[in-house]
mmCIF file of C-alpha atoms in Angstrom:
data_model
loop_
_atom_site.group_PDB
_atom_site.id
_atom_site.type_symbol
_atom_site.label_atom_id
_atom_site.label_comp_id
_atom_site.label_asym_id
_atom_site.label_seq_id
_atom_site.Cartn_x
_atom_site.Cartn_y
_atom_site.Cartn_z
ATOM 1 C CA MET A 1 8.606 76.442 149.761
ATOM 2 C CA SER A 2 11.131 79.148 148.947
ATOM 3 C CA GLY A 3 11.549 82.886 148.700
ATOM 4 C CA PRO A 4 9.486 85.292 150.838
ATOM 5 C CA THR A 5 7.108 82.523 151.915
ATOM 6 C CA ALA A 6 9.925 80.464 153.418
ATOM 7 C CA THR A 7 11.347 83.548 155.106
ATOM 8 C CA ARG A 8 8.008 84.328 156.759
ATOM 9 C CA ALA A 9 7.647 80.697 157.865
ATOM 10 C CA ARG A 10 11.025 80.796 159.557
ATOM 11 C CA THR A 11 10.124 84.097 161.165
ATOM 12 C CA ARG A 12 6.919 82.636 162.601
ATOM 13 C CA GLU A 13 8.745 79.615 164.024
ATOM 14 C CA PRO A 14 8.646 79.727 167.841
ATOM 15 C CA PHE A 15 11.854 80.746 169.553
ATOM 16 C CA ASP A 16 11.992 77.629 171.716
ATOM 17 C CA ARG A 17 11.777 75.436 168.623
ATOM 18 C CA ARG A 18 14.691 77.249 167.032
ATOM 19 C CA ILE A 19 16.685 76.793 170.231
ATOM 20 C CA ALA A 20 15.815 73.092 170.262
ATOM 21 C CA ARG A 21 16.926 72.711 166.651
ATOM 22 C CA ALA A 22 20.232 74.450 167.415
ATOM 23 C CA VAL A 23 20.832 72.226 170.438
ATOM 24 C CA GLN A 24 20.050 69.160 168.360
ATOM 25 C CA ALA A 25 22.557 70.288 165.724
ATOM 26 C CA VAL A 26 25.467 70.519 168.180
ATOM 27 C CA THR A 27 24.607 67.475 170.312
ATOM 28 C CA GLY A 28 23.154 65.061 167.774
ATOM 29 C CA ARG A 29 26.356 64.474 165.793
ATOM 30 C CA ALA A 30 30.009 65.401 165.488
ATOM 31 C CA LEU A 31 30.192 68.207 162.947
ATOM 32 C CA GLY A 32 32.829 68.293 160.236
ATOM 33 C CA PRO A 33 34.015 64.652 160.337
ATOM 34 C CA HIS A 34 35.907 65.061 157.066
ATOM 35 C CA GLN A 35 37.499 68.318 158.204
ATOM 36 C CA THR A 36 38.734 66.858 161.493
ATOM 37 C CA ALA A 37 39.999 63.794 159.624
ATOM 38 C CA ILE A 38 42.042 65.900 157.192
ATOM 39 C CA VAL A 39 43.380 67.955 160.110
ATOM 40 C CA ARG A 40 44.388 64.719 161.870
ATOM 41 C CA ILE A 41 46.113 63.446 158.744
ATOM 42 C CA GLY A 42 47.831 66.767 158.081
ATOM 43 C CA PHE A 43 49.263 67.332 161.541
ATOM 44 C CA SER A 44 50.327 63.722 162.091
ATOM 45 C CA LEU A 45 52.037 63.745 158.680
ATOM 46 C CA THR A 46 53.767 67.037 159.516
ATOM 47 C CA TRP A 47 55.124 65.700 162.810
ATOM 48 C CA LEU A 48 56.129 62.369 161.242
ATOM 49 C CA VAL A 49 58.014 64.078 158.406
ATOM 50 C CA PHE A 50 59.797 66.343 160.886
ATOM 51 C CA LEU A 51 60.831 63.483 163.186
ATOM 52 C CA LEU A 52 62.103 61.340 160.315
ATOM 53 C CA ARG A 53 63.934 64.263 158.713
ATOM 54 C CA GLU A 54 65.706 65.076 161.980
ATOM 55 C CA LEU A 55 66.331 61.449 162.933
ATOM 56 C CA PRO A 56 70.139 61.689 162.395
ATOM 57 C CA HIS A 57 70.255 64.876 164.490
ATOM 58 C CA ARG A 58 67.823 63.905 167.256
ATOM 59 C CA HIS A 59 70.491 63.676 169.963
ATOM 60 C CA GLU A 60 71.730 67.205 169.268
ATOM 61 C CA MET A 61 68.224 68.667 169.053
ATOM 62 C CA TYR A 62 66.352 67.002 171.904
ATOM 63 C CA GLY A 63 68.717 64.440 173.395
ATOM 64 C CA PRO A 64 71.676 64.266 175.733
ATOM 65 C CA ASP A 65 74.177 65.680 173.185
ATOM 66 C CA GLY A 66 72.379 68.950 172.611
ATOM 67 C CA PRO A 67 73.701 72.388 173.615
ATOM 68 C CA TRP A 68 70.519 72.840 175.655
ATOM 69 C CA SER A 69 71.436 70.299 178.305
ATOM 70 C CA TRP A 70 69.093 68.247 180.457
ATOM 71 C CA GLU A 71 70.027 70.357 183.495
ATOM 72 C CA LEU A 72 69.172 73.621 181.716
ATOM 73 C CA ALA A 73 65.897 72.149 180.441
ATOM 74 C CA SER A 74 64.947 70.921 183.915
ATOM 75 C CA ARG A 75 65.594 74.373 185.396
ATOM 76 C CA LEU A 76 63.451 76.071 182.757
ATOM 77 C CA ILE A 77 60.634 73.533 183.061
ATOM 78 C CA ALA A 78 60.670 73.874 186.840
ATOM 79 C CA ASP A 79 60.012 77.572 186.276
ATOM 80 C CA ASN A 80 57.415 77.521 183.467
ATOM 81 C CA ARG A 81 55.808 74.173 184.499
ATOM 82 C CA SER A 82 55.617 72.817 180.958
ATOM 83 C CA PHE A 83 55.108 69.104 180.370
ATOM 84 C CA SER A 84 57.855 66.781 179.140
ATOM 85 C CA VAL A 85 58.334 63.128 180.013
ATOM 86 C CA LEU A 86 61.982 63.522 178.972
ATOM 87 C CA MET A 87 62.509 65.175 182.357
ATOM 88 C CA TRP A 88 61.793 61.877 184.094
ATOM 89 C CA SER A 89 65.263 60.637 183.239
ATOM 90 C CA ASP A 90 68.397 61.909 181.489
ATOM 91 C CA GLY A 91 69.330 58.457 180.189
ATOM 92 C CA ARG A 92 69.954 57.833 176.499
ATOM 93 C CA LEU A 93 67.731 54.732 176.481
ATOM 94 C CA TRP A 94 64.766 56.704 177.849
ATOM 95 C CA PHE A 95 65.239 59.368 175.189
ATOM 96 C CA GLU A 96 65.339 56.773 172.397
ATOM 97 C CA LEU A 97 62.161 55.174 173.749
ATOM 98 C CA VAL A 98 60.290 58.496 173.859
ATOM 99 C CA TYR A 99 61.464 59.492 170.380
ATOM 100 C CA GLY A 100 60.516 56.095 168.969
ATOM 101 C CA LEU A 101 57.046 56.276 170.536
ATOM 102 C CA ALA A 102 56.608 59.770 169.072
ATOM 103 C CA VAL A 103 57.387 58.441 165.585
ATOM 104 C CA LEU A 104 55.129 55.411 166.062
ATOM 105 C CA SER A 105 52.190 57.441 167.406
ATOM 106 C CA ALA A 106 52.429 59.885 164.479
ATOM 107 C CA ALA A 107 52.336 57.007 161.985
ATOM 108 C CA LEU A 108 49.407 55.303 163.744
ATOM 109 C CA LEU A 109 47.432 58.538 164.026
ATOM 110 C CA LEU A 110 48.044 59.165 160.335
ATOM 111 C CA VAL A 111 46.249 55.936 159.395
ATOM 112 C CA GLY A 112 43.660 56.307 162.177
ATOM 113 C CA TRP A 113 44.432 53.216 164.277
ATOM 114 C CA HIS A 114 42.664 53.460 167.662
ATOM 115 C CA THR A 115 42.683 57.231 167.370
ATOM 116 C CA ARG A 116 41.293 57.870 170.874
ATOM 117 C CA ALA A 117 44.283 56.270 172.577
ATOM 118 C CA VAL A 118 46.923 57.099 169.968
ATOM 119 C CA SER A 119 45.987 60.791 169.913
ATOM 120 C CA VAL A 120 46.910 60.987 173.614
ATOM 121 C CA VAL A 121 50.302 59.356 172.963
ATOM 122 C CA PHE A 122 50.758 61.711 170.000
ATOM 123 C CA MET A 123 50.091 64.722 172.235
ATOM 124 C CA VAL A 124 52.528 63.472 174.876
ATOM 125 C CA GLY A 125 55.227 63.010 172.229
ATOM 126 C CA VAL A 126 54.728 66.483 170.759
ATOM 127 C CA LEU A 127 54.711 68.238 174.129
ATOM 128 C CA SER A 128 57.648 66.247 175.491
ATOM 129 C CA LEU A 129 60.019 66.886 172.586
ATOM 130 C CA GLN A 130 59.056 70.496 171.955
ATOM 131 C CA ASN A 131 59.202 71.472 175.632
ATOM 132 C CA ARG A 132 62.576 69.742 175.972
ATOM 133 C CA SER A 133 64.196 72.303 173.625
ATOM 134 C CA VAL A 134 61.927 75.315 173.410
ATOM 135 C CA PHE A 135 64.338 77.349 171.271
ATOM 136 C CA LEU A 136 63.960 75.036 168.277
ATOM 137 C CA GLY A 137 61.198 75.638 165.765
ATOM 138 C CA ASP A 138 60.077 77.889 162.951
ATOM 139 C CA GLY A 139 56.564 78.887 164.025
ATOM 140 C CA GLY A 140 54.847 75.760 162.805
ATOM 141 C CA ASP A 141 55.788 74.048 166.062
ATOM 142 C CA ASN A 142 53.472 76.401 167.976
ATOM 143 C CA VAL A 143 50.530 75.475 165.749
ATOM 144 C CA LEU A 144 51.350 71.772 166.059
ATOM 145 C CA HIS A 145 51.712 72.167 169.831
ATOM 146 C CA LEU A 146 48.142 73.439 170.188
ATOM 147 C CA ALA A 147 46.650 71.137 167.552
ATOM 148 C CA ALA A 148 48.025 68.070 169.360
ATOM 149 C CA ILE A 149 45.963 69.033 172.426
ATOM 150 C CA TYR A 150 42.810 69.805 170.432
ATOM 151 C CA LEU A 151 42.920 66.525 168.483
ATOM 152 C CA VAL A 152 42.609 64.578 171.752
ATOM 153 C CA LEU A 153 39.170 66.154 172.246
ATOM 154 C CA THR A 154 37.866 65.482 168.724
ATOM 155 C CA ARG A 155 36.316 62.411 167.154
ATOM 156 C CA CYS A 156 38.820 62.590 164.315
ATOM 157 C CA GLY A 157 38.657 58.935 163.300
ATOM 158 C CA GLN A 158 35.081 58.789 161.996
ATOM 159 C CA VAL A 159 36.179 58.751 158.347
ATOM 160 C CA TRP A 160 39.394 57.972 156.467
ATOM 161 C CA SER A 161 40.762 55.787 159.234
ATOM 162 C CA LEU A 162 41.307 52.170 160.159
ATOM 163 C CA ASP A 163 38.846 52.753 162.997
ATOM 164 C CA ALA A 164 36.099 53.650 160.525
ATOM 165 C CA ARG A 165 36.870 50.594 158.409
ATOM 166 C CA ARG A 166 36.852 48.336 161.463
ATOM 167 C CA ALA A 167 33.529 49.801 162.627
ATOM 168 C CA ALA A 168 31.970 49.296 159.184
ATOM 169 C CA ARG A 169 33.097 45.695 159.022
ATOM 170 C CA GLY A 170 31.900 45.072 162.583
ATOM 171 C CA ALA A 171 28.455 46.456 161.724
ATOM 172 C CA ALA A 172 28.251 44.249 158.631
ATOM 173 C CA ARG A 173 29.443 41.045 160.301
ATOM 174 C CA GLY A 174 28.133 41.596 163.812
ATOM 175 C CA VAL A 175 29.841 43.155 166.843
ATOM 176 C CA ARG A 176 33.182 41.584 167.616
ATOM 177 C CA GLU A 177 35.178 41.958 170.809
ATOM 178 C CA ASP A 178 38.019 44.465 170.533
ATOM 179 C CA VAL A 179 40.981 43.063 172.450
ATOM 180 C CA VAL A 180 43.490 45.769 171.477
ATOM 181 C CA GLY A 181 41.414 48.623 172.933
ATOM 182 C CA PRO A 182 41.332 47.304 176.542
ATOM 183 C CA LEU A 183 45.034 46.419 176.348
ATOM 184 C CA LEU A 184 45.869 49.973 175.266
ATOM 185 C CA TRP A 185 43.692 51.280 178.092
ATOM 186 C CA ILE A 186 45.616 49.204 180.652
ATOM 187 C CA VAL A 187 49.022 50.233 179.271
ATOM 188 C CA LEU A 188 48.063 53.930 179.261
ATOM 189 C CA GLY A 189 46.808 53.549 182.811
ATOM 190 C CA GLY A 190 50.303 52.504 183.853
ATOM 191 C CA PHE A 191 51.728 55.542 182.066
ATOM 192 C CA LEU A 192 49.300 57.782 183.948
ATOM 193 C CA LEU A 193 50.443 56.343 187.248
ATOM 194 C CA ALA A 194 54.023 57.224 186.277
ATOM 195 C CA ALA A 195 52.960 60.714 185.155
ATOM 196 C CA THR A 196 51.229 61.263 188.499
ATOM 197 C CA TRP A 197 54.297 60.014 190.370
ATOM 198 C CA PHE A 198 56.534 62.483 188.500
ATOM 199 C CA SER A 199 54.006 65.342 188.653
ATOM 200 C CA ASP A 200 56.304 67.368 190.909
ATOM 201 C CA VAL A 201 59.045 67.261 188.252
ATOM 202 C CA THR A 202 57.165 68.458 185.209
ATOM 203 C CA GLY A 203 53.843 69.816 184.078
ATOM 204 C CA GLU A 204 50.975 71.868 185.329
ATOM 205 C CA TRP A 205 48.367 70.118 187.450
ATOM 206 C CA TRP A 206 45.667 70.386 184.780
ATOM 207 C CA LEU A 207 47.398 68.103 182.256
ATOM 208 C CA PRO A 208 47.508 64.980 184.466
ATOM 209 C CA VAL A 209 43.917 65.731 185.500
ATOM 210 C CA LEU A 210 42.905 65.939 181.816
ATOM 211 C CA LEU A 211 44.650 62.654 181.084
ATOM 212 C CA TRP A 212 42.953 60.922 184.015
ATOM 213 C CA VAL A 213 39.544 62.239 182.920
ATOM 214 C CA LEU A 214 40.129 60.947 179.387
ATOM 215 C CA TRP A 215 41.340 57.585 180.661
ATOM 216 C CA LEU A 216 38.379 57.095 183.006
ATOM 217 C CA GLY A 217 35.972 58.379 180.344
ATOM 218 C CA HIS A 218 37.195 55.828 177.806
ATOM 219 C CA GLY A 219 36.842 53.055 180.372
ATOM 220 C CA LEU A 220 33.298 54.197 181.168
ATOM 221 C CA TRP A 221 32.507 54.295 177.441
ATOM 222 C CA TRP A 222 33.653 50.695 177.033
ATOM 223 C CA LEU A 223 31.527 49.531 179.976
ATOM 224 C CA VAL A 224 28.413 51.429 178.872
ATOM 225 C CA CYS A 225 28.612 50.121 175.313
ATOM 226 C CA ARG A 226 28.526 46.553 176.638
ATOM 227 C CA LEU A 227 26.338 46.771 179.722
ATOM 228 C CA ALA A 228 23.980 49.723 179.117
ATOM 229 C CA PRO A 229 23.734 50.538 175.395
ATOM 230 C CA GLY A 230 20.501 52.553 175.775
ATOM 231 C CA GLU A 231 20.143 55.988 177.330
ATOM 232 C CA PRO A 232 23.579 55.965 179.066
ATOM 233 C CA ARG A 233 25.214 55.404 175.677
ATOM 234 C CA THR A 234 23.144 58.237 174.206
ATOM 235 C CA LEU A 235 24.249 60.560 177.009
ATOM 236 C CA LEU A 236 27.910 59.730 176.434
ATOM 237 C CA ASP A 237 27.430 60.329 172.703
ATOM 238 C CA VAL A 238 25.974 63.757 173.430
ATOM 239 C CA LEU A 239 28.915 64.654 175.680
ATOM 240 C CA ALA A 240 31.411 63.408 173.090
ATOM 241 C CA ASN A 241 29.688 65.389 170.329
ATOM 242 C CA LEU A 242 29.660 68.548 172.432
ATOM 243 C CA THR A 243 33.374 68.177 173.217
ATOM 244 C CA HIS A 244 34.206 67.466 169.578
ATOM 245 C CA ASN A 245 32.220 70.421 168.272
ATOM 246 C CA ALA A 246 33.703 72.768 170.869
ATOM 247 C CA ALA A 247 37.236 71.671 169.950
ATOM 248 C CA LEU A 248 36.432 72.141 166.259
ATOM 249 C CA VAL A 249 35.286 75.709 166.915
ATOM 250 C CA VAL A 250 38.470 76.377 168.905
ATOM 251 C CA ILE A 251 40.631 75.119 166.018
ATOM 252 C CA MET A 252 38.772 77.396 163.599
ATOM 253 C CA ALA A 253 39.099 80.349 165.965
ATOM 254 C CA GLU A 254 42.818 79.671 166.360
ATOM 255 C CA VAL A 255 43.367 79.766 162.584
ATOM 256 C CA CYS A 256 41.437 83.036 162.317
ATOM 257 C CA LEU A 257 43.394 84.520 165.223
ATOM 258 C CA ILE A 258 46.733 83.533 163.680
ATOM 259 C CA TYR A 259 45.934 85.215 160.381
ATOM 260 C CA ALA A 260 44.280 88.258 161.933
ATOM 261 C CA THR A 261 47.177 89.008 164.281
ATOM 262 C CA ALA A 262 49.793 88.272 161.617
ATOM 263 C CA GLY A 263 48.052 90.521 159.110
ATOM 264 C CA TRP A 264 47.523 93.450 161.482
ATOM 265 C CA TYR A 265 51.093 93.282 162.758
ATOM 266 C CA LYS A 266 52.340 93.322 159.165
ATOM 267 C CA ILE A 267 50.314 96.461 158.459
ATOM 268 C CA GLN A 268 52.265 98.270 161.179
ATOM 269 C CA GLY A 269 55.653 97.421 159.603
ATOM 270 C CA SER A 270 57.209 99.986 157.263
ATOM 271 C CA ARG A 271 58.559 97.301 154.889
ATOM 272 C CA TRP A 272 55.109 95.829 154.493
ATOM 273 C CA GLN A 273 53.647 99.274 153.942
ATOM 274 C CA ASP A 274 56.035 100.134 151.105
ATOM 275 C CA GLY A 275 55.716 96.649 149.533
ATOM 276 C CA THR A 276 59.348 95.495 149.921
ATOM 277 C CA ALA A 277 59.083 93.056 152.861
ATOM 278 C CA LEU A 278 59.412 89.952 150.704
ATOM 279 C CA TYR A 279 62.598 91.241 149.073
ATOM 280 C CA TYR A 280 64.803 90.850 152.152
ATOM 281 C CA PRO A 281 64.282 87.174 153.123
ATOM 282 C CA LEU A 282 64.825 86.213 149.477
ATOM 283 C CA HIS A 283 68.402 87.515 149.820
ATOM 284 C CA LEU A 284 69.221 85.622 153.035
ATOM 285 C CA ASP A 285 71.288 82.496 152.481
ATOM 286 C CA TYR A 286 69.510 80.737 155.351
ATOM 287 C CA PHE A 287 66.131 81.161 153.611
ATOM 288 C CA SER A 288 67.321 80.457 150.055
ATOM 289 C CA PRO A 289 67.327 76.710 149.303
ATOM 290 C CA TRP A 290 67.050 77.631 145.590
ATOM 291 C CA PRO A 291 69.205 80.760 145.157
ATOM 292 C CA ALA A 292 68.548 81.073 141.433
ATOM 293 C CA LEU A 293 64.770 80.931 141.927
ATOM 294 C CA SER A 294 64.905 83.431 144.802
ATOM 295 C CA GLU A 295 67.043 85.807 142.734
ATOM 296 C CA LEU A 296 64.665 85.532 139.789
ATOM 297 C CA LEU A 297 61.658 86.433 141.946
ATOM 298 C CA ALA A 298 63.468 89.237 143.801
ATOM 299 C CA SER A 299 64.567 90.806 140.524
ATOM 300 C CA SER A 300 60.951 91.710 139.694
ATOM 301 C CA GLY A 301 59.906 94.690 141.798
ATOM 302 C CA ILE A 302 56.288 94.447 140.665
ATOM 303 C CA MET A 303 56.059 90.757 141.653
ATOM 304 C CA VAL A 304 57.605 91.437 145.065
ATOM 305 C CA MET A 305 55.159 94.283 145.674
ATOM 306 C CA LEU A 306 52.128 92.236 144.567
ATOM 307 C CA LEU A 307 53.082 89.268 146.759
ATOM 308 C CA THR A 308 53.819 91.512 149.743
ATOM 309 C CA TYR A 309 50.525 93.393 149.550
ATOM 310 C CA GLY A 310 48.616 90.259 148.608
ATOM 311 C CA THR A 311 49.858 88.444 151.723
ATOM 312 C CA VAL A 312 48.642 91.227 153.993
ATOM 313 C CA ILE A 313 45.274 91.552 152.244
ATOM 314 C CA VAL A 314 44.553 87.826 152.354
ATOM 315 C CA GLN A 315 45.515 87.446 156.024
ATOM 316 C CA VAL A 316 43.524 90.457 157.205
ATOM 317 C CA ALA A 317 40.466 89.686 155.076
ATOM 318 C CA PHE A 318 40.130 85.951 155.685
ATOM 319 C CA PRO A 319 38.373 86.029 159.112
ATOM 320 C CA PHE A 320 35.767 88.425 157.688
ATOM 321 C CA THR A 321 34.874 86.116 154.773
ATOM 322 C CA LEU A 322 33.882 83.000 156.719
ATOM 323 C CA PHE A 323 30.164 83.515 156.115
ATOM 324 C CA HIS A 324 30.630 84.021 152.369
ATOM 325 C CA ARG A 325 31.582 80.606 151.065
ATOM 326 C CA LYS A 326 32.801 81.529 147.597
ATOM 327 C CA VAL A 327 35.079 84.327 148.781
ATOM 328 C CA LYS A 328 36.276 82.228 151.706
ATOM 329 C CA ASN A 329 37.222 79.343 149.412
ATOM 330 C CA VAL A 330 39.124 81.650 147.053
ATOM 331 C CA LEU A 331 41.139 83.134 149.927
ATOM 332 C CA LEU A 332 41.682 79.658 151.359
ATOM 333 C CA VAL A 333 43.264 78.505 148.108
ATOM 334 C CA ALA A 334 45.385 81.656 148.041
ATOM 335 C CA MET A 335 46.667 81.025 151.581
ATOM 336 C CA MET A 336 47.504 77.396 150.864
ATOM 337 C CA LEU A 337 49.396 78.409 147.724
ATOM 338 C CA GLU A 338 51.183 81.056 149.768
ATOM 339 C CA HIS A 339 52.372 78.451 152.277
ATOM 340 C CA ALA A 340 53.414 76.136 149.471
ATOM 341 C CA GLY A 341 55.484 79.018 148.095
ATOM 342 C CA ILE A 342 57.038 79.588 151.527
ATOM 343 C CA ALA A 343 58.048 75.923 151.674
ATOM 344 C CA LEU A 344 59.631 76.124 148.219
ATOM 345 C CA LEU A 345 61.235 79.579 148.290
ATOM 346 C CA LEU A 346 62.181 79.984 151.955
ATOM 347 C CA GLY A 347 62.877 76.355 152.837
ATOM 348 C CA LEU A 348 60.298 76.047 155.640
ATOM 349 C CA PRO A 349 58.413 72.841 154.758
ATOM 350 C CA VAL A 350 57.365 71.920 158.304
ATOM 351 C CA PHE A 351 55.929 75.370 158.982
ATOM 352 C CA SER A 352 54.070 75.312 155.663
ATOM 353 C CA LEU A 353 52.686 71.811 156.229
ATOM 354 C CA ALA A 354 51.465 72.791 159.691
ATOM 355 C CA MET A 355 49.688 75.897 158.398
ATOM 356 C CA ILE A 356 48.148 74.070 155.435
ATOM 357 C CA SER A 357 46.900 71.390 157.851
ATOM 358 C CA ALA A 358 45.312 74.089 160.005
ATOM 359 C CA ASP A 359 43.766 75.784 156.954
ATOM 360 C CA ALA A 360 42.211 72.462 155.917
ATOM 361 C CA VAL A 361 39.598 72.782 158.676
ATOM 362 C CA PHE A 362 37.775 75.259 156.398
ATOM 363 C CA LEU A 363 37.775 73.086 153.261
ATOM 364 C CA PRO A 364 34.267 72.401 151.868
ATOM 365 C CA THR A 365 32.784 69.013 152.637
ATOM 366 C CA ALA A 366 31.838 68.368 148.998
ATOM 367 C CA PHE A 367 35.442 68.883 147.937
ATOM 368 C CA LEU A 368 36.752 66.566 150.667
ATOM 369 C CA VAL A 369 34.217 63.851 149.803
ATOM 370 C CA ALA A 370 35.221 64.032 146.133
ATOM 371 C CA LEU A 371 38.892 63.992 147.122
ATOM 372 C CA GLY A 372 38.339 60.936 149.307
ATOM 373 C CA ALA A 373 36.496 59.135 146.499
ATOM 374 C CA ARG A 374 39.339 59.850 144.068
ATOM 375 C CA ALA A 375 41.908 58.663 146.602
ATOM 376 C CA ALA A 376 39.912 55.453 147.161
ATOM 377 C CA ARG A 377 39.733 54.787 143.421
ATOM 378 C CA GLY A 378 43.445 55.417 143.084
ATOM 379 C CA ARG A 379 44.158 53.070 145.972
ATOM 380 C CA ASP A 380 41.985 50.349 144.451
ATOM 381 C CA ARG A 381 43.738 50.661 141.099
ATOM 382 C CA LEU A 382 47.131 50.573 142.788
ATOM 383 C CA LEU A 383 46.335 47.481 144.855
ATOM 384 C CA GLY A 384 44.290 45.797 142.140
ATOM 385 C CA LEU A 385 41.145 45.792 144.259
ATOM 386 C CA ARG A 386 37.571 46.129 143.048
ATOM 387 C CA ARG A 387 34.799 47.621 145.107
ATOM 388 C CA SER A 388 31.748 45.388 145.186
ATOM 389 C CA ALA A 389 28.835 46.601 143.079
ATOM 390 C CA GLY A 390 26.353 48.741 144.959
ATOM 391 C CA ALA A 391 28.654 49.444 147.912
ATOM 392 C CA LEU A 392 28.783 53.061 148.893
ATOM 393 C CA PRO A 393 32.074 54.833 149.527
ATOM 394 C CA GLU A 394 32.852 55.174 153.203
ATOM 395 C CA GLN A 395 32.428 58.949 153.169
ATOM 396 C CA ARG A 396 28.768 58.703 152.158
ATOM 397 C CA ARG A 397 27.794 56.727 155.247
ATOM 398 C CA THR A 398 28.244 59.599 157.612
ATOM 399 C CA GLY A 399 25.202 61.546 156.452
ATOM 400 C CA GLU A 400 27.222 64.755 156.380
ATOM 401 C CA GLU A 401 25.951 65.699 152.917
ATOM 402 C CA GLN A 402 22.354 65.767 154.132
ATOM 403 C CA GLY A 403 23.149 67.633 157.355
ATOM 404 C CA PRO A 404 22.878 71.371 157.906
ATOM 405 C CA ARG A 405 25.448 73.616 156.272
ATOM 406 C CA THR A 406 28.155 74.961 158.536
ATOM 407 C CA LEU A 407 31.244 77.130 158.290
ATOM 408 C CA VAL A 408 33.371 74.113 157.512
ATOM 409 C CA GLY A 409 31.291 73.022 154.533
#
């Protein structure tokens, strides 16, 4: 049934049934599993690349040898109540331990190993290092700062993760006891006790409360799955889906807000109005990793004008195109190419990676499924593996293709 007949049928559908269908859509499953997975991969890769790139300079940036001393950081944090476990001690050994755990958590979150627990450690590492030296960063750190909190609330390990592979193998071979999960839960419980003990030194009250709620919730989940797998498990699934979907909407709203505010502020600038704004950063030595390429681009007045106006148009227009998939996808590609150009021309790779990772939440599901299938085939060729005949790719087991269409795909 299609056309006017289908429209009249939907019109005649009772209001309560439409409400029930909407509730079922947001509680029955975690929407956008591929989008949250690519966001997880993107942000963890961004943070990992940054930490490894700055590994030789970590003591000057966040450690005891930096110009922003531990005493200055403690005074600022006492005033703004930001969270940083580096304020628990000014020792060099403690700093090395925190930095090492930040690198390890980024790598583990990248591959999706016990994402529920590792995402919390990842968030603690991001907040601790960034709040230790708040004057470092290029804009991408703010996006990563917020994304680290949102990822804790998402079910970002459903696809493209070691968790998903372990769950698939457990379903095929029968449920096996997970020893690592309870051990991680116990270790993180000890960390929470320490965080509560040092709560008067750093952090707002809501962050330890959030961490305790997550810790107790994961323990309750483990107990329910083994002792009451019926309706209690269904209730916990509904709550987890609601939290995931709400966090996904917040991530999408954040991306729209970033582009909307950036675009409207640019409109008010005289250099953006006359089309010359891009010319000036191309002539700054600090933002010219490739001087010859920057000079070549800046020498073309028409190209500078087109890129300047195009940046403003794309940023202002993007939030208004979300309900038109074709236009939204075109602008999404344009914004990703823009950030790739910023990384190349202005030497801001971390900022560009962070923004591309945030943009990825709007990538179509069909494209991500095809991308995942190509990556799996490439991996199998590289490792000399062969997928057994008749086995479906992991992405197809989620049922996302048959689900209702949403903004993310």
